[in-house]
CSV table of C-alpha atoms and ligand atoms in Angstrom, one decimal:
chain,number,residue,atom,x,y,z
L,1,MET,CA,0.0,0.0,0.0
L,2,LYS,CA,1.3,3.4,-0.9
L,3,ILE,CA,0.9,6.3,1.5
L,4,ASN,CA,-1.7,8.8,0.5
L,5,ARG,CA,0.1,12.1,0.2
L,6,ILE,CA,-3.1,14.1,0.0
L,7,LEU,CA,-4.4,12.7,3.3
L,8,SER,CA,-1.2,13.5,5.2
L,9,ASN,CA,-1.7,17.3,4.9
L,10,GLU,CA,-4.7,19.2,6.3
L,11,ILE,CA,-4.7,21.9,3.6
L,12,LEU,CA,-4.6,19.2,0.9
L,13,ARG,CA,-7.4,17.3,2.6
L,14,ASN,CA,-9.5,20.4,2.5
L,15,MET,CA,-8.5,21.2,-1.0
L,16,CYS,CA,-9.6,17.8,-2.2
L,17,SER,CA,-12.7,17.4,-0.2
L,18,ASP,CA,-15.6,17.2,-2.6
L,19,THR,CA,-18.1,18.5,0.0
L,20,ALA,CA,-18.6,22.2,0.6
L,21,PHE,CA,-20.9,23.1,3.3
L,22,LEU,CA,-22.7,26.4,4.3
L,23,LYS,CA,-24.5,27.2,7.5
L,24,ASP,CA,-27.7,27.9,5.6
L,25,GLN,CA,-27.7,24.3,4.5
L,26,LEU,CA,-28.6,23.3,8.0
L,27,ILE,CA,-32.2,23.5,9.3
L,28,GLN,CA,-32.9,23.6,13.0
L,29,PRO,CA,-36.1,21.9,14.2
L,30,ILE,CA,-37.9,23.7,17.0
L,31,PHE,CA,-40.8,22.4,19.2
L,32,ILE,CA,-43.2,25.0,20.7
L,33,LYS,CA,-45.9,24.0,23.1
L,34,GLU,CA,-49.2,25.8,23.8
L,35,SER,CA,-48.9,25.6,27.5
L,36,ASN,CA,-47.2,28.5,29.2
L,37,GLU,CA,-45.6,26.3,31.8
L,38,ASN,CA,-41.8,26.0,31.9
L,39,SER,CA,-40.1,24.6,28.9
L,40,ASN,CA,-39.5,20.9,29.3
L,41,SER,CA,-36.4,19.0,28.3
L,42,ILE,CA,-36.9,16.2,25.8
L,43,PRO,CA,-35.2,12.9,26.7
L,44,GLY,CA,-32.2,12.5,24.4
L,45,LEU,CA,-32.5,15.8,22.6
L,46,GLY,CA,-30.1,18.0,24.7
L,47,LYS,CA,-30.7,21.7,24.1
L,48,ASN,CA,-33.8,20.9,22.0
L,49,LYS,CA,-36.6,21.6,24.5
L,50,LEU,CA,-40.3,21.6,24.3
L,51,PHE,CA,-40.4,25.4,24.5
L,52,ASN,CA,-43.1,27.7,25.6
L,53,LEU,CA,-43.5,30.6,23.2
L,54,ASN,CA,-41.5,33.1,25.2
L,55,ASP,CA,-38.5,30.8,25.7
L,56,ALA,CA,-38.7,29.9,22.0
L,57,LEU,CA,-38.4,33.5,21.0
L,58,LYS,CA,-35.4,33.9,23.3
L,59,ARG,CA,-33.9,30.7,21.9
L,60,ILE,CA,-34.3,31.9,18.3
L,61,GLU,CA,-32.7,35.2,19.2
L,62,LYS,CA,-29.6,33.4,20.5
L,63,ASP,CA,-29.5,31.1,17.5
L,64,LEU,CA,-29.6,34.0,15.1
L,65,LYS,CA,-26.5,35.4,16.8
L,66,LYS,CA,-24.7,32.2,15.7
L,67,GLU,CA,-26.1,32.5,12.2
L,68,CYS,CA,-28.5,29.7,12.6
L,69,ARG,CA,-31.6,31.1,10.8
L,70,ASN,CA,-33.3,28.3,9.0
L,71,PHE,CA,-36.0,26.7,11.3
L,72,LEU,CA,-38.5,23.9,11.0
L,73,LEU,CA,-41.3,24.5,13.4
L,74,PHE,CA,-43.3,21.7,15.2
L,75,PRO,CA,-46.2,23.2,17.0
L,76,VAL,CA,-47.5,21.2,19.9
L,77,GLN,CA,-51.0,22.3,20.8
L,78,ASN,CA,-53.0,21.1,23.8
L,79,GLU,CA,-56.2,19.9,22.3
L,80,LYS,CA,-56.7,16.7,20.2
L,81,PHE,CA,-59.3,16.6,17.4
L,82,GLU,CA,-61.3,14.2,15.2
L,83,ASN,CA,-62.7,16.7,12.8
L,84,ASP,CA,-62.6,20.5,12.5
L,85,PHE,CA,-59.0,20.9,13.5
L,86,ASN,CA,-58.3,24.2,15.1
L,87,VAL,CA,-54.8,25.6,14.7
L,88,SER,CA,-55.3,29.0,16.1
L,89,PHE,CA,-52.4,28.6,18.6
L,90,THR,CA,-50.0,27.7,15.8
L,91,GLU,CA,-51.2,30.8,13.9
L,92,LYS,CA,-50.3,32.9,16.9
L,93,ILE,CA,-46.8,31.3,17.1
L,94,ILE,CA,-46.1,32.0,13.5
L,95,ILE,CA,-47.3,35.6,13.6
L,96,ASN,CA,-45.3,36.2,16.8
L,97,ILE,CA,-42.1,34.7,15.4
L,98,LYS,CA,-42.4,36.6,12.1
L,99,GLU,CA,-43.2,39.9,14.0
L,100,ASN,CA,-40.0,39.4,16.0
L,101,PHE,CA,-37.6,38.2,13.3
L,102,GLY,CA,-39.2,39.0,10.0
L,103,SER,CA,-37.0,38.0,7.1
L,104,ASP,CA,-34.0,37.4,9.3
L,105,ILE,CA,-35.1,33.9,9.5
L,106,PHE,CA,-36.7,31.3,7.2
L,107,LEU,CA,-39.6,29.6,9.0
L,108,TRP,CA,-40.7,26.2,7.7
L,109,LEU,CA,-43.9,24.7,9.0
L,110,ASP,CA,-44.0,20.9,9.4
L,111,LEU,CA,-47.4,20.0,8.0
L,112,CYS,CA,-48.9,16.9,9.6
L,113,ILE,CA,-51.8,16.1,11.9
L,114,CYS,CA,-50.2,13.3,14.1
L,115,SER,CA,-49.9,15.7,17.1
L,116,LEU,CA,-53.4,16.9,16.6
L,117,THR,CA,-55.4,13.7,16.0
L,118,LYS,CA,-56.8,11.6,18.9
L,119,SER,CA,-55.5,8.6,17.1
L,120,GLY,CA,-51.9,9.9,16.9
L,121,HIS,CA,-51.9,9.0,13.3
L,122,CYS,CA,-50.8,11.3,10.4
L,123,CYS,CA,-54.2,10.8,8.6
L,124,ILE,CA,-57.9,10.6,9.3
L,125,PHE,CA,-59.6,7.2,9.3
L,126,THR,CA,-63.1,6.4,8.2
L,127,ASN,CA,-64.4,2.9,9.0
L,128,GLU,CA,-60.9,2.0,10.1
L,129,LYS,CA,-59.5,2.8,6.6
L,130,ILE,CA,-57.3,5.8,5.8
L,131,ASP,CA,-59.5,8.5,4.3
L,132,ILE,CA,-57.2,10.1,1.8
L,133,ASN,CA,-59.7,12.8,0.7
L,134,LYS,CA,-60.6,13.9,4.2
L,135,SER,CA,-57.0,13.9,5.2
L,136,LEU,CA,-56.0,16.0,2.2
L,137,LYS,CA,-58.8,18.5,2.8
L,138,CYS,CA,-58.0,18.8,6.5
L,139,MET,CA,-54.2,19.3,5.9
L,140,THR,CA,-54.6,21.7,3.0
L,141,LYS,CA,-56.8,23.8,5.2
L,142,ILE,CA,-54.2,23.8,7.9
L,143,ALA,CA,-51.5,24.7,5.4
L,144,SER,CA,-53.6,27.6,4.3
L,145,SER,CA,-53.8,28.9,7.9
L,146,TYR,CA,-50.0,28.6,8.2
L,147,ALA,CA,-49.4,30.4,4.9
L,148,ASN,CA,-51.8,33.2,5.8
L,149,SER,CA,-50.1,33.6,9.2
L,150,GLY,CA,-46.7,34.2,7.5
L,151,ALA,CA,-45.0,30.8,7.2
L,152,ASP,CA,-42.1,31.1,4.8
L,153,GLY,CA,-42.3,27.5,3.6
L,154,ILE,CA,-44.5,24.4,4.0
L,155,ALA,CA,-43.1,20.9,4.7
L,156,PRO,CA,-45.7,18.2,4.3
L,157,SER,CA,-44.6,15.2,6.4
L,158,SER,CA,-47.7,13.0,6.4
L,159,MET,CA,-46.9,10.8,3.4
L,160,THR,CA,-50.4,11.4,2.0
L,161,PRO,CA,-50.4,11.0,-1.8
L,162,GLY,CA,-51.7,14.2,-3.3
L,163,ILE,CA,-50.7,16.5,-0.4
L,164,VAL,CA,-48.1,18.4,-2.3
L,165,LYS,CA,-50.3,19.0,-5.3
L,166,ASN,CA,-53.2,20.1,-3.1
L,167,VAL,CA,-51.1,22.5,-1.0
L,168,ARG,CA,-49.4,23.9,-4.2
L,169,ASN,CA,-52.8,24.6,-5.8
L,170,MET,CA,-54.1,26.2,-2.6
L,171,LEU,CA,-51.0,28.4,-2.3
L,172,ASP,CA,-51.1,29.4,-6.0
L,173,LYS,CA,-54.8,30.3,-5.8
L,174,ASN,CA,-54.2,32.5,-2.7
L,175,SER,CA,-51.4,34.5,-4.3
L,176,LYS,CA,-48.8,32.6,-2.3
L,177,GLU,CA,-46.9,31.4,-5.4
L,178,ASN,CA,-43.6,32.4,-3.7
L,179,ILE,CA,-44.0,29.9,-0.8
L,180,PRO,CA,-41.9,26.8,-1.4
L,181,ILE,CA,-42.8,23.2,-0.5
L,182,MET,CA,-40.3,21.0,1.1
L,183,SER,CA,-41.7,17.5,0.8
L,184,TYR,CA,-40.8,14.7,3.2
L,185,SER,CA,-40.7,12.7,0.0
L,186,SER,CA,-39.0,9.4,1.0
L,187,LYS,CA,-39.9,8.8,4.6
L,188,PHE,CA,-39.5,5.3,6.1
L,189,ALA,CA,-41.5,3.8,8.9
L,190,SER,CA,-38.7,3.9,11.5
L,191,ASN,CA,-37.8,3.2,15.1
L,192,PHE,CA,-35.7,6.3,15.2
L,193,TYR,CA,-38.6,8.8,15.7
L,194,GLY,CA,-39.0,8.0,19.4
L,195,PRO,CA,-37.8,11.2,21.1
L,196,PHE,CA,-39.7,13.3,18.6
L,197,ARG,CA,-43.0,11.5,19.3
L,198,GLU,CA,-42.4,12.0,23.0
L,199,ALA,CA,-42.0,15.8,22.4
L,200,ALA,CA,-44.8,16.2,19.9
L,201,ASP,CA,-47.1,13.8,21.8
L,202,SER,CA,-47.8,12.1,18.6
L,203,ALA,CA,-47.3,8.4,19.2
L,204,PRO,CA,-50.0,6.3,17.4
L,205,GLN,CA,-52.7,5.1,19.8
L,206,PHE,CA,-53.2,1.9,17.8
L,207,GLY,CA,-51.1,0.0,15.2
L,208,ASP,CA,-48.1,1.7,13.6
L,209,ARG,CA,-47.3,3.9,10.6
L,210,LYS,CA,-46.4,1.1,8.2
L,211,GLN,CA,-49.5,1.6,6.2
L,212,TYR,CA,-48.3,5.0,5.0
L,213,GLN,CA,-44.6,5.3,5.7
L,214,LEU,CA,-42.2,3.4,3.5
L,215,ASP,CA,-40.7,0.0,4.0
L,216,VAL,CA,-37.0,0.3,4.8
L,217,ARG,CA,-36.2,-2.8,2.7
L,218,SER,CA,-37.5,-1.3,-0.6
L,219,LYS,CA,-35.2,1.0,-2.5
L,220,GLU,CA,-37.2,1.4,-5.7
L,221,SER,CA,-40.4,2.3,-4.0
L,222,ALA,CA,-38.6,4.8,-1.8
L,223,ILE,CA,-37.2,6.5,-4.9
L,224,ALA,CA,-40.6,6.3,-6.7
L,225,SER,CA,-42.1,8.1,-3.7
L,226,SER,CA,-39.8,11.1,-4.1
L,227,ILE,CA,-40.3,11.1,-7.9
L,228,SER,CA,-44.0,11.2,-7.4
L,229,TYR,CA,-43.9,14.1,-4.9
L,230,ALA,CA,-41.6,15.9,-7.3
L,231,LYS,CA,-44.2,15.5,-10.0
L,232,GLU,CA,-46.8,16.9,-7.7
L,233,GLY,CA,-44.8,20.1,-7.5
L,234,ALA,CA,-42.4,19.9,-4.5
L,235,ASP,CA,-39.6,22.3,-4.7
L,236,LEU,CA,-37.3,20.4,-2.4
L,237,LEU,CA,-37.2,16.8,-1.5
L,238,MET,CA,-36.0,15.0,1.6
L,239,VAL,CA,-35.1,11.5,2.8
L,240,LYS,CA,-35.7,10.4,6.4
L,241,PRO,CA,-34.2,9.0,8.6
L,242,GLY,CA,-30.8,10.1,7.7
L,243,LEU,CA,-28.3,7.3,8.1
L,244,THR,CA,-30.7,4.6,6.9
L,245,SER,CA,-31.5,6.5,3.7
L,246,ILE,CA,-28.2,7.9,2.3
L,247,ASP,CA,-28.1,5.4,-0.6
L,248,LEU,CA,-31.2,7.1,-2.0
L,249,ILE,CA,-30.1,10.7,-2.2
L,250,SER,CA,-28.1,10.9,-5.4
L,251,ASP,CA,-30.5,8.6,-7.3
L,252,ILE,CA,-33.4,10.8,-6.4
L,253,HIS,CA,-31.5,13.9,-7.4
L,254,THR,CA,-30.4,12.4,-10.7
L,255,LYS,CA,-34.0,11.4,-11.5
L,256,THR,CA,-35.8,14.6,-10.4
L,257,LYS,CA,-33.1,17.3,-10.7
L,258,LYS,CA,-34.4,18.7,-7.4
L,259,PRO,CA,-32.4,19.6,-4.3
L,260,VAL,CA,-32.6,16.6,-2.0
L,261,GLY,CA,-32.0,17.0,1.7
L,262,VAL,CA,-31.8,14.6,4.6
L,263,TYR,CA,-33.4,14.6,8.1
L,264,HIS,CA,-31.1,13.4,10.8
L,265,VAL,CA,-34.0,12.4,13.0
L,266,SER,CA,-34.5,12.6,16.8
L,267,GLY,CA,-33.4,9.0,17.6
L,268,GLU,CA,-30.3,9.3,15.5
L,269,TYR,CA,-29.4,12.6,17.2
L,270,ALA,CA,-30.1,11.1,20.6
L,271,GLY,CA,-27.7,8.3,19.9
L,272,ILE,CA,-24.9,10.8,19.6
L,273,GLU,CA,-26.1,12.8,22.5
L,274,ILE,CA,-26.3,9.9,24.9
L,275,LEU,CA,-23.0,8.3,23.8
L,276,SER,CA,-21.3,11.5,24.4
L,277,GLN,CA,-22.9,12.0,27.8
L,278,LYS,CA,-21.4,8.6,28.7
L,279,LYS,CA,-18.1,9.8,27.4
L,280,LEU,CA,-17.9,7.1,24.8
L,281,ILE,CA,-17.6,9.5,21.8
L,282,ASN,CA,-17.0,13.2,21.3
L,283,PHE,CA,-20.2,14.9,20.4
L,284,ASP,CA,-18.9,17.5,18.0
L,285,ALA,CA,-16.6,15.1,16.2
L,286,ALA,CA,-19.3,12.5,15.8
L,287,MET,CA,-21.8,15.1,14.5
L,288,SER,CA,-19.4,16.5,12.0
L,289,GLU,CA,-18.7,13.0,10.8
L,290,VAL,CA,-22.4,12.4,10.2
L,291,TRP,CA,-22.9,15.7,8.4
L,292,ASP,CA,-19.9,15.0,6.2
L,293,ALA,CA,-21.3,11.6,5.3
L,294,PHE,CA,-24.6,13.3,4.3
L,295,LYS,CA,-22.8,15.8,2.2
L,296,ARG,CA,-20.7,13.0,0.6
L,297,ALA,CA,-23.9,11.1,-0.2
L,298,GLY,CA,-25.1,14.2,-2.1
L,299,ALA,CA,-27.4,15.9,0.4
L,300,GLN,CA,-28.0,19.5,-0.5
L,301,PHE,CA,-29.3,20.4,3.0
L,302,ILE,CA,-29.5,18.7,6.4
L,303,ILE,CA,-32.2,19.0,9.1
L,304,SER,CA,-30.3,18.6,12.3
L,305,TYR,CA,-31.1,19.0,16.0
L,306,ALA,CA,-27.5,20.3,16.3
L,307,ALA,CA,-27.8,23.0,13.6
L,308,ARG,CA,-27.7,25.8,16.2
L,309,ASP,CA,-24.3,24.6,17.3
L,310,ALA,CA,-22.9,24.4,13.8
L,311,SER,CA,-20.5,27.3,14.4
L,312,ARG,CA,-18.8,25.4,17.2
L,313,ILE,CA,-19.2,21.9,15.8
L,314,TYR,CA,-18.2,22.5,12.2
L,315,PHE,CA,-17.3,26.1,11.3
L,316,ASN,CA,-14.5,26.8,13.9
L,317,GLY,CA,-16.5,29.2,16.1
E,1,LIG,C1,-44.7,14.1,11.7
E,1,LIG,C2,-43.2,14.0,11.8
E,1,LIG,C3,-42.5,13.0,12.5
E,1,LIG,C4,-41.1,13.4,12.4
E,1,LIG,C5,-41.1,14.6,11.7
E,1,LIG,N1,-42.4,14.9,11.3
E,1,LIG,C6,-42.9,11.8,13.2
E,1,LIG,C7,-43.4,10.6,12.5
E,1,LIG,O1,-43.4,10.6,11.3
E,1,LIG,O2,-43.7,9.7,13.2
E,1,LIG,C8,-40.0,12.7,13.0
E,1,LIG,C9,-38.8,13.6,13.2
E,1,LIG,C10,-37.8,13.1,14.2
E,1,LIG,O3,-37.8,11.9,14.7
E,1,LIG,O4,-36.8,13.8,14.5
E,1,LIG,N2,-45.3,13.1,10.9
């Protein structure tokens, strides 16, 4: 084996790295609860708390100082519904955040109903079957409330066929042609969403999500899913979870020509957080490694619970 002369010098390693990475390519999820009680920590998620609105505003202000300004909002309302979903608290959050930060931040709204339904599922059931039409109507109406309140982007995560097309039509009809849609376009049924479901109070009350989230064993249908949401009009595509989906990214990009991002999900993040608490790995080094692997696999952007610490973790302060 010959020595690798490029690897032996840091400047040459940087010179030859085929991944370039900007802070705005990271998106920071943020959970905001309706209750005014103290913000709660979320097991495994470190600094990512279930914030009350006030604390969330303070958190965003701090994050902005570190040039973290691309957020994905998960509202956690108190009430659960079966029909007639009321999202007035979420409207209030969006208005508040945009009043405070305007165009200094980009505010994505996750669009799903799993934390609003009594069932904890991402769709409405009629006679125990997924009711696609009802689910589409309900979520499109919610998306319209988000857009009217000032959301910068909509991110449908429910894996409901037709959702991107319906939301796009609604936005275009309401003079919101400028609002982009980031589709969770290849989303597997996964065991790694655990900490998230705890935070969002969105665990399914019966069964699981295998009826509508993808089967991890099937590559072609995962790619087909992204292609189909691209055809519906998604501007940006995404694979999720992160590490179990990296083989899909460049295929999806080649086939759709759209930017494809990756969601390093709550359970994956928690793995790093907990290992580092036990002093078995170094948090920053491990997080950098994962981000680099996503970039190597062709991810255009990364949704990461550590985005707010990117300055320290990745960009040398
Ligand atoms: C909503 C949604 C989920 C996640 C993002 N949006 C939960 C799920 O699909 O069960 C998971 C994100 C994470 O674990 O970090 N449907």
